[in-house]
Amino acid sequence: MTNHYNDFKNSDVILNMGGNVAENHPVSFKWIQAAKDKGATFIHVDPRFTRTSAKADIFVRLRSGTDIAFLGGMIKYLIENNMVDEFYVKNYTNASFIVNPRYSFDDGLFSGYDPTKRAYDRSTWALEKDEQGIPRRDMTLQDPRCVFQLLKKHYARYTLQKVSEITGTPTVDLEKVYKAYGSTYTPDKAGTVLYAMGWTQHTVGVQNIRTMAIIQDLLGNMGIAGGGVNALRGESNVQGSTDAALLFHIIPGYMPTPRAPWATLEDYNKTTPSSKDPRSINWWKNRPKYLVSYLKAMYGGKSTKENDFGYTWMPKLDAGQDASWLNLFDEMFKGTFTGFFAWGMNPACSSAHAGKVRQALTKLDWMVNVNVFDSETGSFWKGPGMDPKKIKTEVFQLPCAAFLEKEGSVSNSGRWMQWRYKCANPPGAAMPDGDIMFELFKKVRALYEKNKGAFPEPILSLKWDYETSGHFDIHKVAKEINGYDLTTGKLMVNFVGLKDDGTTSCGNWLYSGSYTEAGNMAARRKKADPTGLGLYPEWSWCWPLNRRIIYNRASVDLDGNPRNPKRPLIKWDAEGKKWVGDVPDNAVPPMGTNGAYPFIMKPDGVASLFGPGLNDGPFPEHYEPLECPIEKNLMSNQRINPVIKVFEGGLDTFTTCDPKYPFVCTTYRVTEHWQTGVLTRWLPWLIEAEPQMFCEMSLELAKLREIKNGDRVRVESSRGKVEAVAIVTSRWKPFNIAGQTIHQVGLPWHYGWLHPKDGGESVNLLTPTIGDPNTMIPESKAFMVNVRKVTRQPATTKKIEKKG
Amino acid sequence: MKITRRSFLKISGATAAGTVMGGLGFDLSPVESYAQELRIKGAKENLTVCCYCSVGCGIIVHTDSGGKVINAEGDPDHPISEGSLCAKGASSYQIAVNSSRLQKVLYRAPYSTAWKEVKWEWALEKIAANIKKSRDASFMEKNAAGQVVNRTNGIASVGSAALDNEECWLYSKMLRALGLIYIEHQARI
């Protein structure tokens, strides 16, 4: 999130799209209610009517996988109706920047497309620079090659009629949403968007969010109280685990993973983002300091200037190599790995195409599974269709402490890092995960100390000293993440003091400032709220630098005065020569004096309406999901995103416009369960409330398939099938897509064969192996299925009939 | 009053009975709230944050003098949740008090049809040996292009957004020291 949960109350218009905030983030709804109580408008856009829709002032439906069309139409509407924050767009976005004359867009393809590689050469998307290397601009926004004019041209095609035909949303509903949300273009109004996996789990996931980011920039809604682009993330620490880079492509603090062509630290640092514009802070220019400090936290005293601080010990990806989730399991299926850790995860149910994942697990020599409860992953070898006598995989199931049985911090979606205390001892032999890791690595190191092995240096050199009085001490880890000034031995105050000469260490620069000589900032519980905006600067701590709303200098005018005097987030104190309010992003004077652009993490210092860095285009464009119900994309002749990686062969199958699988299917959650249900299905109170798999469908579809409420149905894709109880409901309605009636169904993804016995299977047996071309997040929110009534009679019914 | 398991059960029973009788038209709410108070009277308050979604609601976990979890409820001082919890957060007591919890280190040998209970020491030593074997067999110092890559191709990891920040850092540190590149978790899906 650019903003945070309490900040919802500062909004005038709240849009929840690609999510179901009332059911999936229930407690946060109180801040939406607080905004509504002050007169705010709450909009929900979703394929299905949910409890969120029930509380919405405006609810409209769209077919799954058509969000770019919906939002592209909004861009057109805003520009045509002058509902654009002109000051903001000119000063704080790249609207005025001039694009390379070779840039073009034609029939669904941007310039530079290579059909054989299914990839773009992005050189024609570059922004023009002058002799000094500074981007060329036209502040009148009239140049036909300026970003604003190209944006206007690109979305001119997204007419109400066309959008309506694609999304199935009536034009009157589209206009209702566009008008209401567009009303936030004036500086005294704030609009915020709350999204979740309904936007990310698509082959156009990144561009879904970018379309909304463009809208937020046009309306001047970024960097302000009550604004922002806000991901409602699904797990208590998925923000923190991402920050800590438990992902192939980054190392902690969003630095890129070293790659083979960057053999030395110097080579790596050559890729540091740069800007020649003196008004662009380009914060990433500091990356070399964060990298060396990271390497010092990794290898401690063994990390020296002479050995490139241990950079060579870091594992490196090949150029262009993608080791993301879907590829990982594809490689596992092919037999690439002998060993596997599933640590606090249940991929046998959580992964797209879970049937393939379960088969992949049989190809391993060994697997370590660490969890609080048993799961379909740990026990995969005795699952449906498995013969344990034929499965070689050696499995270790390690019991770990639950959240309330250990001490440590978690970062919520609003980037608040909150400390949790140990409340009780874990049961039986269960141990905190940190203790397990600590002990395990010591054992591995002992083996390498004793016996020869491949390239032992990084193992033997790793700094692994977390004991206090003979016990593993999580505070020592927290301090290592915060970092030290190695010349004084004192904890770093924050990342501003980090250096690239080896005199500082820091595990994750973003978290520097979280555990200082003044104490554990994440454990703070003071509730002062000096701005009245609910920033609570002394409650817990948030990255970066305890800044509660990022890019907050975009909330002021060129003199540093709040553009919205009703909700001043920061203000320049000209006499004191300092900012007052939230921690400024960052502490340079206002733009009107000798200040700098507000978007300090972007090389050009401004928000990108035109985004030349993505794999699938500088502007978002509507493409159909890989599996879709219509033969032709109504926007162009490119039916699917032209750069997605299509997995073929083996168990990977796809069907589109196939009469065998005529219905659109999507997946979602219920309030009473979480993820694959590992932490909820075993809780009696929760499983009683939501005991089994269901399939929701419209009255019309139920009639078509002769299904009654409560019937058992089989839902089937080309990859697998699940059984579910039919819920026939007006929460679903058929869509009118270009004159054709399209039905959609939805299923929750919390169940699995292990427990409860009659709870049903994972819906991910149905989902395809296909991902977004930028992130490789699977397309689990739009695929094609068939739904049929299961005619088998329950045994009890038969008995009664006989007696009768 | 010291809460023993026996008195706790007695109080719970009284509460349940009170609810039933409430249907007869008697106002028994004072009895109920008194019983609620007794349940956590003298208990220790421990502060934590919910383990489910990313809102980060505050939870107070009450433990008895023996350290046993006897209650979990919303933290009224917490600025985001202000004492509220959803159905999941309000059930988090049952994570601590749950007979289905994994409490043993379990091992399933190749081609075996059952789990076997083992000791931590044995399991960790065997896992460490497996790691070394897989790593040594698959370690690649240079790729096909002759570039230094220093990576372990034969081991992959997924996990975890359910870990604390400090554990995430430790895990990331350990895996990268081992040379893994196939490092993924929930954030990707």
Short mmCIF file of N, CA and C in Angstrom, two decimals, chain A residues 48-49 59 61 696-700 727-733:
data_model
loop_
_atom_site.label_atom_id
_atom_site.label_comp_id
_atom_site.label_asym_id
_atom_site.label_seq_id
_atom_site.Cartn_x
_atom_site.Cartn_y
_atom_site.Cartn_z
N ARG A 48 -19.41 -10.51 -8.91
CA ARG A 48 -20.40 -11.13 -8.02
C ARG A 48 -20.85 -10.14 -6.96
N PHE A 49 -22.09 -10.21 -6.57
CA PHE A 49 -22.61 -9.40 -5.47
C PHE A 49 -22.16 -10.06 -4.16
N PHE A 59 -22.88 -0.38 -6.84
CA PHE A 59 -22.30 -1.69 -7.17
C PHE A 59 -22.56 -1.97 -8.63
N ARG A 61 -21.40 -4.76 -11.97
CA ARG A 61 -20.75 -6.04 -12.29
C ARG A 61 -19.88 -5.91 -13.52
N GLU A 696 -21.04 -21.32 -6.42
CA GLU A 696 -22.14 -20.36 -6.56
C GLU A 696 -22.45 -20.15 -8.04
N MET A 697 -23.74 -20.09 -8.35
CA MET A 697 -24.16 -19.88 -9.74
C MET A 697 -25.49 -19.13 -9.78
N SER A 698 -25.76 -18.56 -10.93
CA SER A 698 -26.98 -17.75 -11.07
C SER A 698 -28.21 -18.65 -11.17
N LEU A 699 -29.38 -18.05 -10.94
CA LEU A 699 -30.65 -18.76 -11.09
C LEU A 699 -30.80 -19.25 -12.53
N GLU A 700 -30.31 -18.39 -13.46
CA GLU A 700 -30.45 -18.71 -14.89
C GLU A 700 -29.62 -19.93 -15.28
N ILE A 727 -24.78 -23.55 -4.76
CA ILE A 727 -25.52 -22.44 -4.15
C ILE A 727 -26.10 -21.64 -5.31
N VAL A 728 -27.38 -21.76 -5.46
CA VAL A 728 -28.07 -21.06 -6.55
C VAL A 728 -28.51 -19.71 -6.01
N THR A 729 -28.01 -18.64 -6.62
CA THR A 729 -28.17 -17.34 -5.97
C THR A 729 -28.23 -16.20 -6.99
N SER A 730 -28.99 -15.19 -6.62
CA SER A 730 -29.04 -14.00 -7.48
C SER A 730 -27.80 -13.13 -7.30
N ARG A 731 -26.88 -13.57 -6.45
CA ARG A 731 -25.61 -12.84 -6.35
C ARG A 731 -24.83 -12.93 -7.66
N TRP A 732 -25.09 -14.00 -8.42
CA TRP A 732 -24.53 -14.11 -9.77
C TRP A 732 -25.62 -13.82 -10.78
N LYS A 733 -25.25 -13.15 -11.88
CA LYS A 733 -26.18 -12.91 -12.99
C LYS A 733 -25.42 -13.20 -14.28
#
